Coordinates of N, CA and C in Angstrom, one line a residue:
X18 N 180.4 148.7 248.9 CA 180.7 148.7 247.6 C 180.0 149.7 246.5
X19 N 178.8 150.0 246.7 CA 178.6 151.5 246.4 C 178.3 152.5 247.4
X20 N 178.2 153.5 247.5 CA 177.8 154.2 248.0 C 177.4 155.9 247.3
X21 N 175.7 156.2 247.0 CA 175.1 157.5 246.7 C 174.6 158.9 248.1
X22 N 175.3 159.5 248.4 CA 175.0 160.1 249.3 C 174.4 161.5 248.4
X23 N 173.1 162.2 248.9 CA 172.5 163.3 248.4 C 173.0 163.1 246.4
X24 N 172.5 162.1 246.1 CA 172.8 162.3 244.6 C 171.7 163.3 244.0
X25 N 171.6 163.6 243.2 CA 170.6 164.0 241.9 C 170.7 164.4 240.7
X26 N 169.6 164.2 239.3 CA 170.3 164.7 238.7 C 169.5 165.7 238.5
X27 N 169.7 166.5 237.5 CA 168.8 167.7 236.8 C 169.3 168.2 235.1
X28 N 168.1 167.9 234.7 CA 168.7 168.6 232.9 C 168.5 169.8 232.6
X29 N 168.9 170.0 232.3 CA 168.9 171.6 231.5 C 167.6 171.4 230.8
X30 N 166.1 171.4 230.3 CA 166.0 170.9 228.8 C 165.2 172.7 228.5
X31 N 165.5 172.8 226.9 CA 165.0 174.8 226.5 C 163.6 174.7 227.2
X32 N 162.6 173.8 228.1 CA 161.2 174.8 228.9 C 161.2 173.7 229.8
X33 N 163.1 174.5 230.3 CA 163.4 174.8 231.6 C 163.9 172.8 232.8
X34 N 164.6 173.7 233.5 CA 164.9 172.5 234.5 C 163.7 171.2 234.8
X35 N 164.9 170.0 234.1 CA 164.1 168.9 234.3 C 164.5 168.3 235.3
X36 N 164.3 167.6 236.9 CA 164.3 166.8 238.4 C 164.6 165.5 237.4
X37 N 165.3 164.7 236.9 CA 165.0 163.1 237.1 C 164.9 162.4 237.8
X38 N 165.8 162.7 238.8 CA 166.3 162.5 239.9 C 167.0 163.2 241.6
X39 N 165.8 163.1 242.6 CA 165.5 164.2 243.6 C 166.9 163.4 244.5
X40 N 167.5 164.3 245.4 CA 168.1 163.6 246.6 C 167.9 162.3 246.8
X41 N 169.2 161.4 246.7 CA 168.4 160.4 247.8 C 170.0 159.5 248.5
X42 N 170.1 159.3 248.9 CA 171.3 158.5 249.7 C 170.9 156.9 250.1
X43 N 171.5 155.9 249.4 CA 171.6 154.6 248.6 C 173.1 154.0 249.4
X44 N 172.8 152.9 249.9 CA 173.9 151.9 250.0 C 173.4 150.7 249.8
X45 N 175.3 150.0 248.7 CA 175.0 148.9 248.6 C 175.9 148.1 248.3
X46 N 175.8 146.7 249.1 CA 176.8 146.0 249.6 C 177.3 145.1 248.9
X47 N 178.7 145.0 248.4 CA 179.1 144.0 248.2 C 178.4 142.3 247.8
X48 N 178.3 142.5 246.7 CA 177.6 140.8 246.8 C 175.9 141.0 246.2
X49 N 175.6 142.6 246.9 CA 173.9 142.3 247.1 C 173.7 141.6 245.6
X50 N 172.4 141.5 245.5 CA 171.7 141.5 243.9 C 170.1 142.6 244.6
X51 N 170.7 143.5 243.4 CA 168.9 145.0 243.6 C 169.0 145.1 242.2
X52 N 167.4 145.5 242.4 CA 166.3 145.8 241.7 C 165.9 147.0 241.8
X53 N 165.8 147.5 241.0 CA 165.9 149.2 241.5 C 164.1 148.7 239.9
X54 N 163.2 149.4 240.6 CA 161.9 149.5 239.9 C 161.2 150.3 239.8
X55 N 160.2 150.8 238.8 CA 159.8 151.9 238.7 C 159.3 151.8 237.0
X56 N 158.1 153.1 237.3 CA 158.1 153.3 235.9 C 158.4 154.1 235.0
X57 N 158.0 153.9 234.0 CA 159.0 154.5 232.6 C 158.8 155.6 233.1
X58 N 160.2 157.0 232.5 CA 160.9 157.5 232.6 C 160.5 158.2 234.9
X59 N 160.7 157.3 235.4 CA 160.1 157.0 236.8 C 161.7 157.8 238.0
X60 N 163.0 157.9 236.7 CA 164.3 158.2 236.8 C 165.6 156.4 237.4
X61 N 164.7 155.7 237.2 CA 165.5 154.7 237.9 C 166.4 154.4 236.9
X62 N 166.6 154.2 235.5 CA 167.3 154.0 234.4 C 168.5 155.8 234.6
X63 N 168.4 156.9 235.3 CA 169.4 157.8 234.9 C 170.3 157.4 237.0
X64 N 169.7 157.4 238.0 CA 170.1 156.3 238.8 C 171.2 155.3 238.4
X65 N 170.5 154.1 238.0 CA 172.1 153.2 236.9 C 172.9 153.9 236.0
X66 N 172.9 155.0 235.6 CA 174.3 155.5 234.5 C 174.8 156.5 235.6
X67 N 173.7 157.2 236.9 CA 175.5 157.5 237.9 C 176.0 156.5 238.1
X68 N 176.0 155.5 238.6 CA 176.3 154.6 239.5 C 177.3 153.9 237.9
X69 N 177.0 153.7 237.2 CA 178.5 153.2 236.4 C 179.2 153.6 235.7
X70 N 178.9 155.4 236.3 CA 179.8 156.1 236.1 C 179.5 156.9 233.9
X71 N 178.8 157.0 234.0 CA 178.2 157.4 232.1 C 177.0 158.4 232.3
X72 N 176.8 158.9 233.6 CA 176.5 160.7 233.7 C 177.2 161.2 235.3
X73 N 177.3 161.9 235.2 CA 177.7 162.8 236.8 C 176.6 164.0 237.0
X74 N 176.4 163.1 238.7 CA 174.7 163.8 239.3 C 175.3 165.1 239.0
X75 N 174.3 165.8 239.6 CA 174.3 167.6 239.4 C 174.4 167.8 240.9
X76 N 174.0 166.7 242.2 CA 174.6 167.1 243.2 C 174.6 166.2 243.5
X77 N 175.6 166.1 245.4 CA 176.3 164.8 246.1 C 177.1 163.4 245.3
X78 N 177.5 163.1 245.6 CA 178.6 162.1 245.5 C 178.0 161.1 245.1
X79 N 178.6 160.2 244.6 CA 178.8 158.1 244.2 C 179.8 158.0 244.7
X80 N 179.9 157.0 245.3 CA 181.2 156.2 245.3 C 180.9 154.8 245.5
X81 N 182.5 154.2 244.3 CA 182.0 152.7 243.8 C 183.4 152.0 244.4
X82 N 183.2 150.9 245.7 CA 184.8 150.9 246.3 C 185.9 151.9 246.6
X83 N 184.4 152.4 247.3 CA 185.7 154.1 247.3 C 186.6 155.2 246.5
X84 N 186.0 154.2 246.0 CA 186.3 155.7 244.7 C 185.0 156.8 244.4
X85 N 185.1 158.2 244.4 CA 184.5 159.1 244.2 C 184.6 160.2 242.6
X86 N 182.9 159.2 241.9 CA 183.0 159.1 239.8 C 183.3 160.3 239.6
X87 N 182.8 161.8 240.7 CA 182.6 162.7 240.6 C 183.6 163.6 241.2
X88 N 185.6 163.4 241.2 CA 186.2 163.5 241.6 C 187.3 163.3 240.3
X89 N 186.6 162.0 239.0 CA 187.2 161.4 238.1 C 187.2 162.1 237.4
X90 N 188.1 162.3 236.0 CA 187.9 163.5 235.3 C 187.7 162.4 234.1
X91 N 186.9 162.4 232.6 CA 186.6 161.8 231.6 C 187.7 160.3 231.2
X92 N 188.9 160.5 230.9 CA 189.5 159.6 231.1 C 189.4 158.6 232.0
X93 N 189.8 159.2 233.5 CA 189.6 158.3 234.5 C 188.2 157.5 234.4
X94 N 187.4 158.6 234.4 CA 185.9 156.8 234.2 C 185.9 156.4 233.1
X95 N 186.3 156.8 231.7 CA 186.5 155.5 231.1 C 187.1 154.6 231.8
X96 N 188.0 154.6 232.2 CA 189.4 153.8 232.7 C 188.1 153.2 233.6
X97 N 187.4 153.3 235.2 CA 186.4 152.9 235.8 C 185.7 151.7 235.1
X98 N 185.2 152.2 233.7 CA 183.5 152.0 233.5 C 183.9 150.5 232.7
X99 N 185.5 150.5 232.0 CA 186.6 149.1 231.5 C 186.0 148.0 232.4
X100 N 187.1 148.6 233.5 CA 187.6 147.1 234.3 C 186.7 147.1 235.7
X101 N 185.9 148.6 235.9 CA 184.8 147.5 237.4 C 184.1 147.5 237.0
X102 N 183.4 147.5 236.3 CA 182.0 148.4 235.4 C 181.6 146.7 234.1
X103 N 180.9 146.4 234.2 CA 180.0 144.6 233.3 C 178.6 145.7 233.2
X104 N 178.0 146.3 231.3 CA 176.4 146.6 231.8 C 176.4 145.3 230.8
X105 N 175.5 145.7 230.7 CA 174.4 144.6 230.2 C 172.9 145.4 230.0
X106 N 172.4 145.6 228.3 CA 171.4 146.6 227.6 C 170.5 145.4 227.2
X107 N 169.5 146.6 227.2 CA 167.8 145.7 226.7 C 167.8 144.7 225.4
X108 N 168.5 145.7 224.8 CA 168.8 146.1 223.0 C 169.8 145.0 222.6
X109 N 169.9 144.6 223.6 CA 172.1 143.6 223.7 C 173.3 143.9 223.4
X110 N 173.1 145.2 222.3 CA 173.9 145.9 221.4 C 174.8 144.9 221.3
X111 N 175.2 143.9 220.2 CA 176.1 143.4 219.8 C 176.4 143.7 218.8
X112 N 177.7 143.7 218.4 CA 177.9 143.9 217.1 C 177.4 142.5 215.9
X113 N 176.7 143.6 214.8 CA 176.2 142.0 214.1 C 178.0 141.5 213.3
X114 N 178.5 142.5 213.0 CA 179.4 141.8 211.5 C 180.2 141.1 212.9
X115 N 180.9 141.1 213.9 CA 181.1 140.2 214.5 C 180.8 138.7 215.6
X116 N 181.8 137.4 215.4 CA 180.8 136.3 216.1 C 180.5 136.7 217.8
X117 N 180.2 135.1 218.5 CA 179.7 135.3 219.4 C 181.2 135.2 220.2
X118 N 182.3 135.4 219.6 CA 183.5 135.4 220.4 C 184.1 136.8 220.4
X119 N 184.2 136.7 218.9 CA 184.8 138.3 219.3 C 183.7 139.5 219.9
X120 N 182.7 139.3 219.8 CA 182.0 140.1 221.0 C 181.7 140.2 222.0
X121 N 182.3 138.8 222.4 CA 182.7 138.8 223.9 C 183.4 139.1 224.5
X122 N 185.1 138.9 223.5 CA 186.3 139.6 223.6 C 186.8 140.4 223.8
X123 N 185.7 141.8 222.9 CA 186.3 142.8 222.6 C 186.8 144.1 223.5
X124 N 186.3 143.3 224.8 CA 187.1 144.6 225.7 C 188.1 143.8 226.0
X125 N 188.8 142.9 226.2 CA 189.8 142.6 226.6 C 191.0 142.6 225.2
X126 N 190.9 143.0 224.0 CA 191.2 142.7 222.8 C 191.6 144.7 223.0
X127 N 189.9 145.3 223.4 CA 190.7 146.9 223.0 C 191.7 147.5 224.4
X128 N 192.1 146.4 225.3 CA 193.3 146.5 226.6 C 194.1 145.3 226.2
X129 N 194.1 145.4 225.4 CA 195.7 144.8 224.5 C 196.1 143.6 225.2
X130 N 194.7 142.5 225.5 CA 195.4 141.3 225.5 C 195.7 140.1 224.9
X131 N 196.7 139.4 225.3 CA 196.8 138.9 224.1 C 195.6 137.8 223.9
X132 N 196.0 137.0 222.6 CA 195.1 136.7 222.1 C 195.2 135.0 222.4
X133 N 195.8 134.3 223.1 CA 195.6 132.6 224.0 C 194.9 133.6 225.3
X134 N 195.3 134.8 226.1 CA 194.5 135.0 227.0 C 192.7 135.4 226.8
X135 N 193.0 136.0 225.3 CA 191.0 136.3 225.3 C 190.5 135.2 225.2
X136 N 191.3 133.9 224.1 CA 190.4 132.6 223.7 C 189.9 132.0 224.8
X137 N 191.2 131.3 225.7 CA 190.7 131.2 226.6 C 189.9 131.8 227.6
X138 N 189.6 133.2 228.0 CA 188.7 134.1 228.9 C 187.0 133.5 228.6
X139 N 186.8 133.9 227.0 CA 185.5 133.7 225.9 C 185.3 132.5 226.6
X140 N 186.9 131.5 226.4 CA 186.1 129.7 225.6 C 185.4 129.2 227.4
X141 N 185.6 130.1 228.8 CA 185.6 129.8 230.4 C 184.2 130.9 230.2
X142 N 184.1 132.2 229.5 CA 182.4 132.5 229.3 C 181.4 132.2 229.5
X143 N 181.7 131.7 227.7 CA 180.8 131.1 227.0 C 180.3 129.4 227.9
X144 N 180.7 129.4 228.2 CA 180.4 127.9 229.4 C 179.8 128.4 230.4
X145 N 180.2 129.7 230.8 CA 178.7 130.0 231.9 C 178.2 130.4 232.3
X146 N 177.4 130.8 230.6 CA 176.8 130.7 230.3 C 175.8 129.9 229.5
X147 N 176.2 129.0 229.1 CA 175.7 128.1 228.3 C 175.6 127.6 226.8
X148 N 176.8 128.6 226.4 CA 176.8 128.8 225.0 C 178.2 128.4 224.3
X149 N 178.9 127.4 224.9 CA 180.2 127.7 224.0 C 180.0 126.7 222.4
X150 N 179.2 126.3 222.0 CA 178.7 125.7 220.8 C 178.2 126.3 219.7
X151 N 178.3 128.0 220.6 CA 177.7 128.9 219.4 C 178.7 130.3 219.2
X152 N 180.0 129.6 219.7 CA 181.5 131.0 219.5 C 181.2 131.3 218.3
X153 N 181.1 130.5 217.0 CA 181.4 131.1 215.5 C 180.3 131.7 215.7
X154 N 179.0 131.3 215.8 CA 178.1 132.5 215.3 C 177.8 133.4 215.1
X155 N 177.4 134.4 214.7 CA 176.7 135.7 214.5 C 175.7 135.9 215.3
X156 N 175.3 137.1 216.0 CA 174.1 137.2 216.9 C 173.0 137.0 215.9
X157 N 172.8 136.8 214.9 CA 171.7 137.4 213.9 C 171.2 135.6 213.7
X158 N 172.3 134.7 214.8 CA 171.8 133.1 213.8 C 171.4 133.5 215.4
X159 N 171.3 133.8 216.4 CA 170.9 134.2 217.6 C 169.9 134.2 217.8
X160 N 168.8 133.7 219.0 CA 167.5 133.4 219.6 C 167.9 135.0 221.1
X161 N 166.8 135.3 220.9 CA 166.5 137.3 221.4 C 167.5 136.7 222.6
X162 N 167.2 135.1 223.7 CA 167.9 134.8 224.5 C 169.2 134.8 224.9
X163 N 169.5 133.9 223.4 CA 170.9 133.8 223.9 C 171.4 134.8 223.4
X164 N 171.1 136.2 223.1 CA 172.2 137.4 222.1 C 172.0 137.5 223.9
X165 N 171.6 137.8 224.9 CA 171.8 138.4 225.9 C 172.1 137.9 227.2
X166 N 172.4 136.9 227.0 CA 174.1 135.7 226.8 C 174.8 135.8 226.3
X167 N 175.4 136.6 225.3 CA 175.9 136.2 225.2 C 176.7 138.1 225.9
X168 N 175.7 138.9 225.8 CA 175.6 140.1 226.0 C 176.5 140.6 227.6
X169 N 175.9 139.7 228.3 CA 175.8 139.1 229.2 C 177.9 138.4 230.1
X170 N 177.4 137.7 228.7 CA 179.4 136.9 229.4 C 180.5 138.2 228.6
X171 N 179.7 139.3 227.5 CA 181.2 140.1 227.2 C 181.0 141.0 227.9
X172 N 180.3 141.3 228.9 CA 179.6 142.1 230.1 C 181.2 142.0 231.8
X173 N 180.7 140.6 231.9 CA 182.1 139.8 232.3 C 183.3 139.9 232.3
X174 N 184.0 139.8 230.7 CA 185.3 140.0 230.3 C 186.2 140.0 231.2
X175 N 186.6 141.4 231.7 CA 187.1 142.4 232.2 C 187.8 141.3 234.3
X176 N 186.2 141.0 234.8 CA 185.8 140.2 235.3 C 185.6 141.4 236.5
X177 N 184.2 142.7 236.0 CA 184.1 143.3 236.8 C 183.5 142.9 238.1
X178 N 183.4 144.4 239.3 CA 182.9 143.0 240.8 C 181.8 144.3 240.9
X179 N 181.3 144.9 240.0 CA 179.8 145.1 238.9 C 178.8 145.1 238.3
X180 N 178.2 144.5 238.2 CA 177.4 144.3 237.0 C 175.9 144.7 236.9
X181 N 175.9 146.0 235.9 CA 174.4 146.8 236.4 C 173.8 146.8 234.9
X182 N 172.3 146.6 234.4 CA 171.5 145.7 234.2 C 170.6 146.7 233.7
X183 N 170.3 146.6 232.6 CA 169.1 147.8 232.1 C 168.1 147.2 231.6
X184 N 167.0 147.3 232.3 CA 165.6 146.0 231.8 C 166.4 144.4 230.7
X185 N 167.4 143.9 232.0 CA 167.5 143.2 231.0 C 167.3 142.0 230.1
X186 N 165.3 141.3 230.4 CA 164.8 140.3 229.8 C 163.0 141.6 229.5
X187 N 163.8 142.9 229.7 CA 162.8 143.8 228.3 C 161.8 143.5 227.1
X188 N 163.2 142.7 226.4 CA 163.3 142.2 224.9 C 162.7 140.7 224.5
X189 N 162.8 140.5 225.7 CA 162.3 138.6 225.9 C 161.2 138.0 226.2
X190 N 160.3 137.0 225.8 CA 159.6 136.0 226.4 C 159.8 135.6 228.2
X191 N 158.9 135.4 228.6 CA 158.2 135.4 230.1 C 159.8 133.5 229.8
X192 N 159.8 132.4 229.0 CA 160.7 131.9 228.9 C 162.3 132.1 229.2
X193 N 162.2 133.0 228.2 CA 163.7 133.8 227.5 C 163.9 134.6 229.1
X194 N 162.8 135.6 229.0 CA 163.8 136.5 230.6 C 163.7 135.2 231.8
X195 N 163.1 134.5 232.3 CA 163.3 134.1 233.8 C 164.5 132.7 233.3
X196 N 165.0 133.1 231.9 CA 166.8 132.4 232.1 C 167.9 132.7 232.3
X197 N 167.1 133.8 231.9 CA 168.2 135.2 232.5 C 168.4 135.6 233.8
X198 N 166.9 136.1 234.3 CA 167.6 136.2 235.8 C 167.6 135.2 236.5
X199 N 167.6 133.5 236.1 CA 168.8 132.9 237.1 C 169.5 133.0 236.0
X200 N 170.5 133.2 235.1 CA 172.5 133.4 234.9 C 172.3 134.6 236.1
X201 N 171.7 135.5 235.9 CA 172.0 137.1 236.5 C 172.3 136.7 238.8
X202 N 170.8 135.1 238.8 CA 171.3 134.8 240.1 C 172.2 133.6 240.7
X203 N 172.7 133.4 239.7 CA 173.5 132.3 239.3 C 175.1 133.2 240.1
X204 N 174.9 134.1 238.7 CA 176.4 135.3 239.0 C 176.7 135.4 240.2
X205 N 176.1 136.3 241.0 CA 175.5 136.7 242.1 C 175.7 135.7 243.4
X206 N 175.3 134.7 243.2 CA 175.7 133.8 244.1 C 177.0 133.4 244.4
X207 N 176.9 132.6 243.3 CA 178.3 131.7 242.7 C 179.8 132.2 242.4
X208 N 179.4 133.7 241.7 CA 180.4 134.7 241.9 C 181.2 135.9 242.2
X209 N 179.7 136.0 243.5 CA 179.5 137.0 244.4 C 180.2 138.5 243.4
X210 N 179.0 138.9 242.5 CA 179.2 139.9 241.9 C 178.0 141.0 242.3
X211 N 178.7 141.4 242.4 CA 177.3 142.7 243.5 C 176.5 143.2 241.4
X212 N 175.3 142.9 241.8 CA 174.1 143.1 240.3 C 173.2 144.3 241.0
X213 N 172.9 145.2 239.7 CA 171.6 146.6 240.3 C 171.7 145.9 238.6
X214 N 170.1 145.8 238.7 CA 168.4 145.6 237.6 C 168.3 146.8 237.6
X215 N 167.4 147.6 236.5 CA 166.7 148.0 236.4 C 165.7 147.3 235.8
X216 N 164.1 147.9 236.3 CA 163.1 146.8 235.7 C 162.0 147.2 236.3
X217 N 161.0 147.2 235.3 CA 159.6 147.9 235.9 C 158.5 146.4 235.9
X218 N 159.2 145.2 235.7 CA 158.3 144.3 235.8 C 158.9 143.6 237.5
X219 N 157.7 143.6 237.8 CA 157.6 142.9 239.0 C 158.3 141.1 239.0
X220 N 157.8 140.6 238.7 CA 158.9 139.2 238.0 C 159.8 139.6 237.8
X221 N 160.6 140.0 237.1 CA 162.1 139.9 236.9 C 162.5 140.2 238.7
X222 N 161.4 141.3 239.3 CA 162.3 142.2 240.6 C 162.1 141.1 241.3
X223 N 161.4 139.9 241.5 CA 161.8 139.3 243.0 C 162.4 138.0 242.8
X224 N 163.2 138.1 241.6 CA 164.3 137.5 241.6 C 165.8 138.3 241.9
X225 N 165.0 139.6 243.0 CA 166.4 140.4 243.4 C 166.4 140.0 245.4
X226 N 167.3 139.7 245.3 CA 166.6 139.6 247.1 C 166.9 140.7 247.7
X227 N 166.9 142.7 247.1 CA 166.4 143.7 247.4 C 165.8 144.6 246.1
X228 N 164.8 145.4 246.9 CA 164.1 146.9 245.9 C 163.9 147.5 246.3
X229 N 164.3 148.7 245.6 CA 164.4 149.6 245.3 C 163.5 150.4 244.7
X230 N 162.6 151.0 244.8 CA 161.3 151.7 243.9 C 161.4 153.1 244.4
X231 N 161.3 153.7 242.7 CA 161.6 155.0 242.4 C 160.6 155.3 241.6
X232 N 159.7 156.6 241.9 CA 158.9 157.1 241.6 C 159.1 158.5 241.3
X233 N 158.4 158.9 239.9 CA 159.0 160.9 240.3 C 159.8 161.5 240.4
X234 N 161.0 160.3 240.2 CA 162.8 161.1 240.5 C 163.4 160.6 242.3
X235 N 162.2 160.3 242.7 CA 162.3 160.0 243.5 C 161.9 158.5 244.5
X236 N 162.9 158.3 246.0 CA 163.1 156.5 246.2 C 162.5 156.7 247.4
X237 N 161.2 156.0 246.8 CA 159.6 155.9 248.0 C 159.6 154.4 248.7
X238 N 160.9 153.3 248.4 CA 160.5 152.4 249.3 C 161.8 151.6 248.7
X239 N 162.4 151.1 249.8 CA 163.5 150.0 250.4 C 163.0 148.8 250.9
X240 N 163.3 147.7 250.0 CA 162.3 146.4 250.4 C 163.1 146.3 251.8
X241 N 164.7 146.4 252.0 CA 165.4 145.8 252.8 C 165.2 146.2 254.4
X242 N 164.7 147.9 254.3 CA 164.2 148.6 255.7 C 162.4 148.4 255.8
X243 N 161.5 148.0 254.5 CA 161.1 148.0 254.5 C 159.3 148.9 254.1
X244 N 160.0 150.0 254.3 CA 159.0 151.6 255.7 C 159.5 152.3 253.6
X245 N 158.1 153.6 253.7 CA 157.3 154.1 252.8 C 158.6 155.8 253.0
X246 N 159.5 156.6 252.2 CA 160.6 157.1 252.7 C 159.4 158.4 252.2
X247 N 159.5 159.4 252.5 CA 159.3 160.6 252.4 C 160.7 162.0 251.3

């Protein structure tokens, strides 16, 4: 599903080059639930952005479903993100002037799906995330946990095979956070969606089947093989 070969990322800053991610080889199979752990500034969000095609690596190759993202132009990468990847962020990123249903159906509308198809898909997704009674509510009328559920439903609108979640429980209390983790786990197991979640919280990471730890831009541990990497 996801193949990273000697992938690195270096940012050019005024003070000089900053290495956010040192060369790494990572393989993530279809249907896995992966947690990427590490302290703030360790490079975990950079890695997620590279997997999702939001940024390009300074070195190495990133391939998703056999597609090398390095070889795509900006238009092709945008299409890839819209159709192949769902994104979930810590701060939800819902549009406040739109209802729950409108937020969830936004990507489908942008891809010119019919109103009937959008309506049917939105209702299906809201049932999946247990928010079918909130269809006409606005984000401001929802709790943080409910807003994150809407964000997850929106991320799944185009039926992506890959869901990337950046600190999805970071703004939630333990109860709401646990609910989101259970939802991600259920989607992973029942829908066979590959989930890659960035977190600094060991409790959240424990929901995943495999934990990759990053420190100072370097992958130092992969729980699947249980050993330290140098």
